[in-house]
PDB file of C-alpha atoms and ligand atoms in Angstrom:
ATOM      1  CA  UNK N   1      11.012  54.224  15.496  1.00  0.00           C
ATOM      2  CA  UNK N   2      12.922  52.549  18.283  1.00  0.00           C
ATOM      3  CA  UNK N   3      16.306  51.070  17.166  1.00  0.00           C
ATOM      4  CA  UNK N   4      15.419  47.542  18.462  1.00  0.00           C
ATOM      5  CA  UNK N   5      12.030  47.513  16.674  1.00  0.00           C
ATOM      6  CA  UNK N   6      13.673  48.680  13.439  1.00  0.00           C
ATOM      7  CA  UNK N   7      16.296  45.894  13.738  1.00  0.00           C
ATOM      8  CA  UNK N   8      13.472  43.317  14.199  1.00  0.00           C
ATOM      9  CA  UNK N   9      11.597  44.655  11.088  1.00  0.00           C
ATOM     10  CA  UNK N  10      14.800  44.465   8.976  1.00  0.00           C
ATOM     11  CA  UNK N  11      15.469  40.966  10.196  1.00  0.00           C
ATOM     12  CA  UNK N  12      11.929  39.922   9.170  1.00  0.00           C
ATOM     13  CA  UNK N  13      12.478  41.548   5.750  1.00  0.00           C
ATOM     14  CA  UNK N  14      15.791  39.708   5.255  1.00  0.00           C
ATOM     15  CA  UNK N  15      14.077  36.500   6.186  1.00  0.00           C
ATOM     16  CA  UNK N  16      11.405  37.005   3.609  1.00  0.00           C
ATOM     17  CA  UNK N  17      14.051  37.703   0.913  1.00  0.00           C
ATOM     18  CA  UNK N  18      15.793  34.505   1.901  1.00  0.00           C
ATOM     19  CA  UNK N  19      12.517  32.628   1.546  1.00  0.00           C
ATOM     20  CA  UNK N  20      12.260  33.958  -2.036  1.00  0.00           C
ATOM     21  CA  UNK N  21       9.823  36.851  -1.672  1.00  0.00           C
ATOM     22  CA  UNK N  22      10.500  39.141  -4.712  1.00  0.00           C
ATOM     23  CA  UNK N  23       7.336  41.109  -5.160  1.00  0.00           C
ATOM     24  CA  UNK N  24       5.051  43.330  -2.998  1.00  0.00           C
ATOM     25  CA  UNK N  25       1.323  42.783  -3.552  1.00  0.00           C
ATOM     26  CA  UNK N  26      -0.091  45.813  -1.514  1.00  0.00           C
ATOM     27  CA  UNK N  27       0.795  49.506  -1.740  1.00  0.00           C
ATOM     28  CA  UNK N  28       0.895  49.720   2.031  1.00  0.00           C
ATOM     29  CA  UNK N  29       2.431  47.191   4.420  1.00  0.00           C
ATOM     30  CA  UNK N  30      -0.042  45.185   6.563  1.00  0.00           C
ATOM     31  CA  UNK N  31       1.038  44.630  10.136  1.00  0.00           C
ATOM     32  CA  UNK N  32       0.045  40.917  10.564  1.00  0.00           C
ATOM     33  CA  UNK N  33       1.286  40.925  14.173  1.00  0.00           C
ATOM     34  CA  UNK N  34      -1.203  43.624  15.111  1.00  0.00           C
ATOM     35  CA  UNK N  35      -3.535  42.170  17.751  1.00  0.00           C
ATOM     36  CA  UNK N  36      -6.962  41.744  16.292  1.00  0.00           C
ATOM     37  CA  UNK N  37      -9.742  43.238  18.335  1.00  0.00           C
ATOM     38  CA  UNK N  38     -11.943  40.412  19.868  1.00  0.00           C
ATOM     39  CA  UNK N  39     -14.829  39.770  17.660  1.00  0.00           C
ATOM     40  CA  UNK N  40     -18.259  39.733  19.286  1.00  0.00           C
ATOM     41  CA  UNK N  41     -19.822  36.216  19.289  1.00  0.00           C
ATOM     42  CA  UNK N  42     -22.425  35.925  16.622  1.00  0.00           C
ATOM     43  CA  UNK N  43     -25.584  34.930  18.470  1.00  0.00           C
ATOM     44  CA  UNK N  44     -28.273  33.182  16.408  1.00  0.00           C
ATOM     45  CA  UNK N  45     -31.117  35.538  15.721  1.00  0.00           C
ATOM     46  CA  UNK N  46     -34.464  33.985  16.504  1.00  0.00           C
ATOM     47  CA  UNK N  47     -35.956  34.938  13.153  1.00  0.00           C
ATOM     48  CA  UNK N  48     -32.806  34.304  11.014  1.00  0.00           C
ATOM     49  CA  UNK N  49     -33.165  31.470   8.531  1.00  0.00           C
ATOM     50  CA  UNK N  50     -31.255  28.292   9.475  1.00  0.00           C
ATOM     51  CA  UNK N  51     -28.178  27.601   7.406  1.00  0.00           C
ATOM     52  CA  UNK N  52     -29.007  24.324   5.611  1.00  0.00           C
ATOM     53  CA  UNK N  53     -26.200  21.863   4.587  1.00  0.00           C
ATOM     54  CA  UNK N  54     -27.339  22.117   0.885  1.00  0.00           C
ATOM     55  CA  UNK N  55     -24.890  20.732  -1.686  1.00  0.00           C
ATOM     56  CA  UNK N  56     -23.815  24.271  -2.420  1.00  0.00           C
ATOM     57  CA  UNK N  57     -23.139  25.065   1.185  1.00  0.00           C
ATOM     58  CA  UNK N  58     -21.189  21.740   1.536  1.00  0.00           C
ATOM     59  CA  UNK N  59     -19.154  22.516  -1.604  1.00  0.00           C
ATOM     60  CA  UNK N  60     -18.358  26.059  -0.215  1.00  0.00           C
ATOM     61  CA  UNK N  61     -17.240  24.501   3.106  1.00  0.00           C
ATOM     62  CA  UNK N  62     -15.113  21.933   1.384  1.00  0.00           C
ATOM     63  CA  UNK N  63     -13.385  24.650  -0.648  1.00  0.00           C
ATOM     64  CA  UNK N  64     -12.402  26.339   2.620  1.00  0.00           C
ATOM     65  CA  UNK N  65     -10.584  23.128   3.819  1.00  0.00           C
ATOM     66  CA  UNK N  66      -6.921  22.902   3.076  1.00  0.00           C
ATOM     67  CA  UNK N  67      -6.319  20.702  -0.084  1.00  0.00           C
ATOM     68  CA  UNK N  68      -4.503  17.819   1.653  1.00  0.00           C
ATOM     69  CA  UNK N  69      -5.079  14.518  -0.179  1.00  0.00           C
ATOM     70  CA  UNK N  70      -6.256  11.545   2.020  1.00  0.00           C
ATOM     71  CA  UNK N  71      -3.290   9.108   2.672  1.00  0.00           C
ATOM     72  CA  UNK N  72      -4.623   6.474   0.278  1.00  0.00           C
ATOM     73  CA  UNK N  73      -4.921   9.047  -2.529  1.00  0.00           C
ATOM     74  CA  UNK N  74      -1.394  10.323  -1.854  1.00  0.00           C
ATOM     75  CA  UNK N  75      -0.121   6.661  -1.825  1.00  0.00           C
ATOM     76  CA  UNK N  76      -1.875   5.990  -5.168  1.00  0.00           C
ATOM     77  CA  UNK N  77      -0.184   9.132  -6.671  1.00  0.00           C
ATOM     78  CA  UNK N  78       3.236   8.006  -5.315  1.00  0.00           C
ATOM     79  CA  UNK N  79       2.659   4.538  -6.808  1.00  0.00           C
ATOM     80  CA  UNK N  80       1.680   5.885 -10.163  1.00  0.00           C
ATOM     81  CA  UNK N  81       4.695   8.126 -10.360  1.00  0.00           C
ATOM     82  CA  UNK N  82       7.235   5.184  -9.878  1.00  0.00           C
ATOM     83  CA  UNK N  83       8.855   4.337 -13.179  1.00  0.00           C
ATOM     84  CA  UNK N  84      10.641   1.030 -12.339  1.00  0.00           C
ATOM     85  CA  UNK N  85      10.822  -1.587  -9.519  1.00  0.00           C
ATOM     86  CA  UNK N  86      13.599   0.305  -7.750  1.00  0.00           C
ATOM     87  CA  UNK N  87      11.503   3.502  -7.825  1.00  0.00           C
ATOM     88  CA  UNK N  88       8.510   1.630  -6.637  1.00  0.00           C
ATOM     89  CA  UNK N  89      10.413   0.212  -3.592  1.00  0.00           C
ATOM     90  CA  UNK N  90      11.664   3.804  -2.858  1.00  0.00           C
ATOM     91  CA  UNK N  91       8.114   5.179  -3.194  1.00  0.00           C
ATOM     92  CA  UNK N  92       6.819   2.591  -0.735  1.00  0.00           C
ATOM     93  CA  UNK N  93       9.572   3.614   1.823  1.00  0.00           C
ATOM     94  CA  UNK N  94       8.183   7.145   1.682  1.00  0.00           C
ATOM     95  CA  UNK N  95       4.685   6.189   2.767  1.00  0.00           C
ATOM     96  CA  UNK N  96       3.933   7.493   6.183  1.00  0.00           C
ATOM     97  CA  UNK N  97       2.492   4.377   7.946  1.00  0.00           C
ATOM     98  CA  UNK N  98       2.893   3.401  11.656  1.00  0.00           C
ATOM     99  CA  UNK N  99       3.999  -0.025  10.363  1.00  0.00           C
ATOM    100  CA  UNK N 100       7.221   1.592   9.059  1.00  0.00           C
ATOM    101  CA  UNK N 101       8.000   2.775  12.632  1.00  0.00           C
ATOM    102  CA  UNK N 102       7.782  -0.623  14.143  1.00  0.00           C
ATOM    103  CA  UNK N 103       9.362  -2.675  11.337  1.00  0.00           C
ATOM    104  CA  UNK N 104      13.161  -3.127  10.732  1.00  0.00           C
ATOM    105  CA  UNK N 105      13.313  -3.727   6.905  1.00  0.00           C
ATOM    106  CA  UNK N 106      11.045  -3.097   3.968  1.00  0.00           C
ATOM    107  CA  UNK N 107      10.224  -6.332   2.383  1.00  0.00           C
ATOM    108  CA  UNK N 108       9.673  -5.824  -1.367  1.00  0.00           C
ATOM    109  CA  UNK N 109      10.139  -8.930  -3.436  1.00  0.00           C
ATOM    110  CA  UNK N 110      12.332 -11.906  -4.321  1.00  0.00           C
ATOM    111  CA  UNK N 111      12.676 -14.244  -7.280  1.00  0.00           C
ATOM    112  CA  UNK N 112      12.615 -13.669 -11.092  1.00  0.00           C
ATOM    113  CA  UNK N 113      10.364 -10.769 -12.043  1.00  0.00           C
ATOM    114  CA  UNK N 114      10.360 -11.827 -15.732  1.00  0.00           C
ATOM    115  CA  UNK N 115       9.174 -15.346 -15.002  1.00  0.00           C
ATOM    116  CA  UNK N 116       5.524 -14.740 -15.815  1.00  0.00           C
ATOM    117  CA  UNK N 117       4.499 -16.215 -12.468  1.00  0.00           C
ATOM    118  CA  UNK N 118       3.887 -13.823  -9.499  1.00  0.00           C
ATOM    119  CA  UNK N 119       2.904 -15.009  -5.950  1.00  0.00           C
ATOM    120  CA  UNK N 120       1.330 -12.683  -3.531  1.00  0.00           C
ATOM    121  CA  UNK N 121       1.506 -13.427   0.199  1.00  0.00           C
ATOM    122  CA  UNK N 122       0.092 -11.462   3.236  1.00  0.00           C
ATOM    123  CA  UNK N 123       2.834  -9.615   5.035  1.00  0.00           C
ATOM    124  CA  UNK N 124       6.351 -10.167   6.315  1.00  0.00           C
ATOM    125  CA  UNK N 125       6.906 -12.037   9.526  1.00  0.00           C
ATOM    126  CA  UNK N 126       9.849 -11.691  12.046  1.00  0.00           C
ATOM    127  CA  UNK N 127      12.413 -13.488   9.683  1.00  0.00           C
ATOM    128  CA  UNK N 128      11.418 -11.523   6.666  1.00  0.00           C
ATOM    129  CA  UNK N 129      11.563  -8.255   8.640  1.00  0.00           C
ATOM    130  CA  UNK N 130      15.059  -9.187   9.816  1.00  0.00           C
ATOM    131  CA  UNK N 131      16.344 -10.163   6.342  1.00  0.00           C
ATOM    132  CA  UNK N 132      14.230  -7.802   4.108  1.00  0.00           C
ATOM    133  CA  UNK N 133      12.969 -10.702   1.840  1.00  0.00           C
ATOM    134  CA  UNK N 134       9.598 -12.353   1.510  1.00  0.00           C
ATOM    135  CA  UNK N 135       8.980 -15.896   2.698  1.00  0.00           C
ATOM    136  CA  UNK N 136      12.347 -16.722   4.210  1.00  0.00           C
ATOM    137  CA  UNK N 137      11.058 -18.033   7.613  1.00  0.00           C
ATOM    138  CA  UNK N 138       9.618 -21.470   8.314  1.00  0.00           C
ATOM    139  CA  UNK N 139       6.456 -20.924   6.356  1.00  0.00           C
ATOM    140  CA  UNK N 140       8.645 -19.653   3.423  1.00  0.00           C
ATOM    141  CA  UNK N 141      10.731 -22.807   3.571  1.00  0.00           C
ATOM    142  CA  UNK N 142       7.654 -25.006   3.451  1.00  0.00           C
ATOM    143  CA  UNK N 143       6.448 -22.914   0.440  1.00  0.00           C
ATOM    144  CA  UNK N 144       9.823 -23.529  -1.306  1.00  0.00           C
ATOM    145  CA  UNK N 145       9.675 -27.228  -0.631  1.00  0.00           C
ATOM    146  CA  UNK N 146       6.078 -27.517  -1.912  1.00  0.00           C
ATOM    147  CA  UNK N 147       6.812 -25.492  -5.042  1.00  0.00           C
ATOM    148  CA  UNK N 148      10.025 -27.424  -5.721  1.00  0.00           C
ATOM    149  CA  UNK N 149       7.926 -30.622  -5.877  1.00  0.00           C
ATOM    150  CA  UNK N 150       6.297 -29.044  -8.995  1.00  0.00           C
ATOM    151  CA  UNK N 151       9.468 -27.859 -10.477  1.00  0.00           C
ATOM    152  CA  UNK N 152       9.345 -24.178  -9.343  1.00  0.00           C
ATOM    153  CA  UNK N 153      12.069 -22.274  -7.508  1.00  0.00           C
ATOM    154  CA  UNK N 154      12.504 -18.634  -6.883  1.00  0.00           C
ATOM    155  CA  UNK N 155      15.978 -18.502  -8.375  1.00  0.00           C
ATOM    156  CA  UNK N 156      14.566 -19.530 -11.742  1.00  0.00           C
ATOM    157  CA  UNK N 157      10.824 -19.383 -12.393  1.00  0.00           C
ATOM    158  CA  UNK N 158       8.688 -17.429 -10.065  1.00  0.00           C
ATOM    159  CA  UNK N 159       8.501 -14.076  -8.346  1.00  0.00           C
ATOM    160  CA  UNK N 160       7.188 -13.320  -4.837  1.00  0.00           C
ATOM    161  CA  UNK N 161       5.811 -10.270  -3.013  1.00  0.00           C
ATOM    162  CA  UNK N 162       3.242  -9.505  -0.285  1.00  0.00           C
ATOM    163  CA  UNK N 163       0.235  -7.394   0.137  1.00  0.00           C
ATOM    164  CA  UNK N 164       1.992  -5.400   2.922  1.00  0.00           C
ATOM    165  CA  UNK N 165       5.682  -4.376   2.672  1.00  0.00           C
ATOM    166  CA  UNK N 166       6.182  -3.954   6.424  1.00  0.00           C
ATOM    167  CA  UNK N 167       5.699  -6.473   9.159  1.00  0.00           C
ATOM    168  CA  UNK N 168       2.625  -5.834  11.305  1.00  0.00           C
ATOM    169  CA  UNK N 169       3.659  -5.805  15.002  1.00  0.00           C
ATOM    170  CA  UNK N 170       3.409  -9.237  16.599  1.00  0.00           C
ATOM    171  CA  UNK N 171       2.473 -10.695  13.190  1.00  0.00           C
ATOM    172  CA  UNK N 172      -1.139  -9.547  13.578  1.00  0.00           C
ATOM    173  CA  UNK N 173      -3.431  -9.663  10.591  1.00  0.00           C
ATOM    174  CA  UNK N 174      -3.331  -6.546   8.337  1.00  0.00           C
ATOM    175  CA  UNK N 175      -6.094  -4.038   8.897  1.00  0.00           C
ATOM    176  CA  UNK N 176      -8.393  -2.984   6.053  1.00  0.00           C
ATOM    177  CA  UNK N 177      -6.801   0.529   6.291  1.00  0.00           C
ATOM    178  CA  UNK N 178      -3.266  -0.906   5.819  1.00  0.00           C
ATOM    179  CA  UNK N 179      -4.319  -3.049   2.865  1.00  0.00           C
ATOM    180  CA  UNK N 180      -6.104  -0.069   1.272  1.00  0.00           C
ATOM    181  CA  UNK N 181      -3.003   2.081   1.742  1.00  0.00           C
ATOM    182  CA  UNK N 182      -0.588  -0.345   0.138  1.00  0.00           C
ATOM    183  CA  UNK N 183      -2.825  -1.867  -2.545  1.00  0.00           C
ATOM    184  CA  UNK N 184      -2.006   0.820  -5.127  1.00  0.00           C
ATOM    185  CA  UNK N 185       1.718  -0.151  -4.774  1.00  0.00           C
ATOM    186  CA  UNK N 186       0.948  -3.782  -5.413  1.00  0.00           C
ATOM    187  CA  UNK N 187      -1.136  -2.842  -8.418  1.00  0.00           C
ATOM    188  CA  UNK N 188       1.696  -0.850  -9.845  1.00  0.00           C
ATOM    189  CA  UNK N 189       4.010  -3.755  -8.924  1.00  0.00           C
ATOM    190  CA  UNK N 190       1.842  -6.072 -11.089  1.00  0.00           C
ATOM    191  CA  UNK N 191       1.602  -3.503 -13.783  1.00  0.00           C
ATOM    192  CA  UNK N 192       5.447  -3.407 -14.042  1.00  0.00           C
ATOM    193  CA  UNK N 193       6.087  -7.075 -13.716  1.00  0.00           C
ATOM    194  CA  UNK N 194       3.239  -8.134 -16.128  1.00  0.00           C
ATOM    195  CA  UNK N 195       2.946 -11.685 -14.955  1.00  0.00           C
ATOM    196  CA  UNK N 196       0.889 -14.217 -16.985  1.00  0.00           C
ATOM    197  CA  UNK N 197      -0.371 -15.873 -13.804  1.00  0.00           C
ATOM    198  CA  UNK N 198      -0.904 -14.880 -10.206  1.00  0.00           C
ATOM    199  CA  UNK N 199      -0.942 -17.128  -7.147  1.00  0.00           C
ATOM    200  CA  UNK N 200      -2.765 -15.583  -4.106  1.00  0.00           C
ATOM    201  CA  UNK N 201      -1.279 -17.169  -0.957  1.00  0.00           C
ATOM    202  CA  UNK N 202      -3.931 -17.199   1.876  1.00  0.00           C
ATOM    203  CA  UNK N 203      -7.096 -15.356   2.740  1.00  0.00           C
ATOM    204  CA  UNK N 204      -5.658 -11.864   3.117  1.00  0.00           C
ATOM    205  CA  UNK N 205      -4.122 -11.943  -0.358  1.00  0.00           C
ATOM    206  CA  UNK N 206      -7.094 -13.656  -1.970  1.00  0.00           C
ATOM    207  CA  UNK N 207      -9.680 -11.360  -0.383  1.00  0.00           C
ATOM    208  CA  UNK N 208      -7.694  -8.162  -1.154  1.00  0.00           C
ATOM    209  CA  UNK N 209      -6.976  -8.997  -4.827  1.00  0.00           C
ATOM    210  CA  UNK N 210     -10.372 -10.601  -5.632  1.00  0.00           C
ATOM    211  CA  UNK N 211     -12.309  -8.026  -3.550  1.00  0.00           C
ATOM    212  CA  UNK N 212     -14.164 -10.978  -2.163  1.00  0.00           C
ATOM    213  CA  UNK N 213     -15.935 -11.523   1.074  1.00  0.00           C
ATOM    214  CA  UNK N 214     -15.687 -15.342   1.063  1.00  0.00           C
ATOM    215  CA  UNK N 215     -12.971 -17.026   3.096  1.00  0.00           C
ATOM    216  CA  UNK N 216      -9.976 -18.854   1.551  1.00  0.00           C
ATOM    217  CA  UNK N 217     -11.555 -22.317   2.008  1.00  0.00           C
ATOM    218  CA  UNK N 218     -14.314 -21.220  -0.516  1.00  0.00           C
ATOM    219  CA  UNK N 219     -11.930 -19.351  -2.795  1.00  0.00           C
ATOM    220  CA  UNK N 220      -9.076 -21.860  -3.046  1.00  0.00           C
ATOM    221  CA  UNK N 221      -8.589 -24.473  -5.640  1.00  0.00           C
ATOM    222  CA  UNK N 222      -9.719 -22.522  -8.730  1.00  0.00           C
ATOM    223  CA  UNK N 223      -8.534 -19.798 -11.049  1.00  0.00           C
ATOM    224  CA  UNK N 224     -10.246 -16.399 -10.545  1.00  0.00           C
ATOM    225  CA  UNK N 225     -10.151 -13.253 -12.745  1.00  0.00           C
ATOM    226  CA  UNK N 226      -8.053 -10.621 -10.987  1.00  0.00           C
ATOM    227  CA  UNK N 227      -8.656  -7.055 -12.221  1.00  0.00           C
ATOM    228  CA  UNK N 228      -5.216  -5.312 -12.395  1.00  0.00           C
ATOM    229  CA  UNK N 229      -3.811  -2.269 -14.392  1.00  0.00           C
ATOM    230  CA  UNK N 230      -2.034  -4.883 -16.507  1.00  0.00           C
ATOM    231  CA  UNK N 231      -5.446  -6.259 -17.463  1.00  0.00           C
ATOM    232  CA  UNK N 232      -7.528  -9.092 -16.143  1.00  0.00           C
ATOM    233  CA  UNK N 233      -5.116 -11.762 -15.011  1.00  0.00           C
ATOM    234  CA  UNK N 234      -5.788 -15.489 -13.908  1.00  0.00           C
ATOM    235  CA  UNK N 235      -5.186 -15.745 -10.176  1.00  0.00           C
ATOM    236  CA  UNK N 236      -5.115 -19.090  -8.354  1.00  0.00           C
ATOM    237  CA  UNK N 237      -6.148 -18.809  -4.645  1.00  0.00           C
ATOM    238  CA  UNK N 238      -4.482 -21.294  -2.408  1.00  0.00           C
ATOM    239  CA  UNK N 239      -3.847 -21.843   1.376  1.00  0.00           C
ATOM    240  CA  UNK N 240      -1.128 -19.991   3.098  1.00  0.00           C
ATOM    241  CA  UNK N 241       1.868 -22.037   4.042  1.00  0.00           C
ATOM    242  CA  UNK N 242       1.680 -20.753   7.657  1.00  0.00           C
ATOM    243  CA  UNK N 243      -1.876 -22.287   7.794  1.00  0.00           C
ATOM    244  CA  UNK N 244      -0.411 -25.566   6.509  1.00  0.00           C
ATOM    245  CA  UNK N 245       2.103 -25.595   9.334  1.00  0.00           C
ATOM    246  CA  UNK N 246      -0.739 -25.192  11.822  1.00  0.00           C
ATOM    247  CA  UNK N 247      -3.126 -27.534  10.027  1.00  0.00           C
ATOM    248  CA  UNK N 248      -1.018 -30.361   8.380  1.00  0.00           C
ATOM    249  CA  UNK N 249      -4.235 -32.132   7.255  1.00  0.00           C
ATOM    250  CA  UNK N 250      -4.933 -29.256   4.818  1.00  0.00           C
ATOM    251  CA  UNK N 251      -1.745 -30.062   2.852  1.00  0.00           C
ATOM    252  CA  UNK N 252      -3.944 -32.474   0.796  1.00  0.00           C
ATOM    253  CA  UNK N 253      -5.938 -29.460  -0.650  1.00  0.00           C
ATOM    254  CA  UNK N 254      -2.689 -27.386  -1.060  1.00  0.00           C
ATOM    255  CA  UNK N 255      -1.247 -30.305  -3.085  1.00  0.00           C
ATOM    256  CA  UNK N 256      -4.303 -30.455  -5.300  1.00  0.00           C
ATOM    257  CA  UNK N 257      -3.934 -26.625  -5.903  1.00  0.00           C
ATOM    258  CA  UNK N 258      -0.279 -27.097  -6.728  1.00  0.00           C
ATOM    259  CA  UNK N 259      -1.133 -29.802  -9.281  1.00  0.00           C
ATOM    260  CA  UNK N 260      -3.688 -27.438 -10.896  1.00  0.00           C
ATOM    261  CA  UNK N 261      -1.020 -24.740 -11.059  1.00  0.00           C
ATOM    262  CA  UNK N 262       1.420 -27.221 -12.707  1.00  0.00           C
ATOM    263  CA  UNK N 263      -1.152 -28.381 -15.278  1.00  0.00           C
ATOM    264  CA  UNK N 264      -2.051 -24.774 -16.114  1.00  0.00           C
ATOM    265  CA  UNK N 265       1.591 -23.722 -16.533  1.00  0.00           C
ATOM    266  CA  UNK N 266       2.145 -26.796 -18.772  1.00  0.00           C
ATOM    267  CA  UNK N 267      -0.909 -25.685 -20.844  1.00  0.00           C
ATOM    268  CA  UNK N 268      -2.836 -28.775 -19.883  1.00  0.00           C
ATOM    269  CA  UNK N 269      -5.506 -26.885 -18.080  1.00  0.00           C
ATOM    270  CA  UNK N 270      -7.219 -23.566 -18.884  1.00  0.00           C
ATOM    271  CA  UNK N 271      -6.848 -21.051 -16.159  1.00  0.00           C
ATOM    272  CA  UNK N 272     -10.583 -20.295 -15.672  1.00  0.00           C
TER     273      UNK N 272
HETATM  274  N1  URA B 301       3.999 -14.787   5.364  1.00  0.00           N
HETATM  275  C1  URA B 301       3.630 -13.991   4.352  1.00  0.00           C
HETATM  276  O1  URA B 301       2.521 -13.872   3.988  1.00  0.00           O
HETATM  277  N2  URA B 301       4.650 -13.384   3.754  1.00  0.00           N
HETATM  278  C2  URA B 301       5.951 -13.544   3.922  1.00  0.00           C
HETATM  279  O2  URA B 301       6.775 -12.914   3.365  1.00  0.00           O
HETATM  280  C3  URA B 301       6.215 -14.379   5.091  1.00  0.00           C
HETATM  281  C4  URA B 301       5.269 -15.032   5.759  1.00  0.00           C
END
């Protein structure tokens, strides 16, 4: 054996030991670098029976594929493994999403988690992305003023998060794929916080949590039943504050939703 070739083989052996190989499975070594003789192309035989995609054939084909979970399944497993809010935030940061590459900060939540009232918006905008907190831009300031008028403020008696934790570039509407990817984290978030009431701010939040096809103008103004891992929770759908900034005449409806929220929190209206 040539000295150079022997050195290469010894180096390969050392590498295997470093990688933790401690057992030989075959009596004789197999040279995996040996060039495989080209295989003749299998030509279909005219009288050979066609291979039908029967369930058994499909199952066999599936078993040959590498067992890589689809992104949403991997995200759901990550969310389920998180044990507390800090762990959930860290798990979200691990999700491989193009949104993570374009955003600056992960926006997780703000407010009092134990308050019993959890509001869910759509996605961070530019200000939220810069500061890493939900609803801190102009629409957030409007939301704060509206909620203050019914005695709610985030330092004391409500909690806030979004459907998406990262800002979509240019504030575009979240795609269905993005919502599906991050919904397991929101569900786990709700499971940890265990609110008594949810408020769904805007169409994206309402549609995602109610799995509804209707738009927000049909969904708003009433309590819905939201299926969550913490059980079925009452969720009030209302208009998004950014929409109210663009359409001030809609503030009338938003005000009526807020009064319904206040009456329900006071125990003067049933949340159904
Ligand atoms: N709009 C949202 O839906 N969420 C925010 O955090 C800010 C603006």
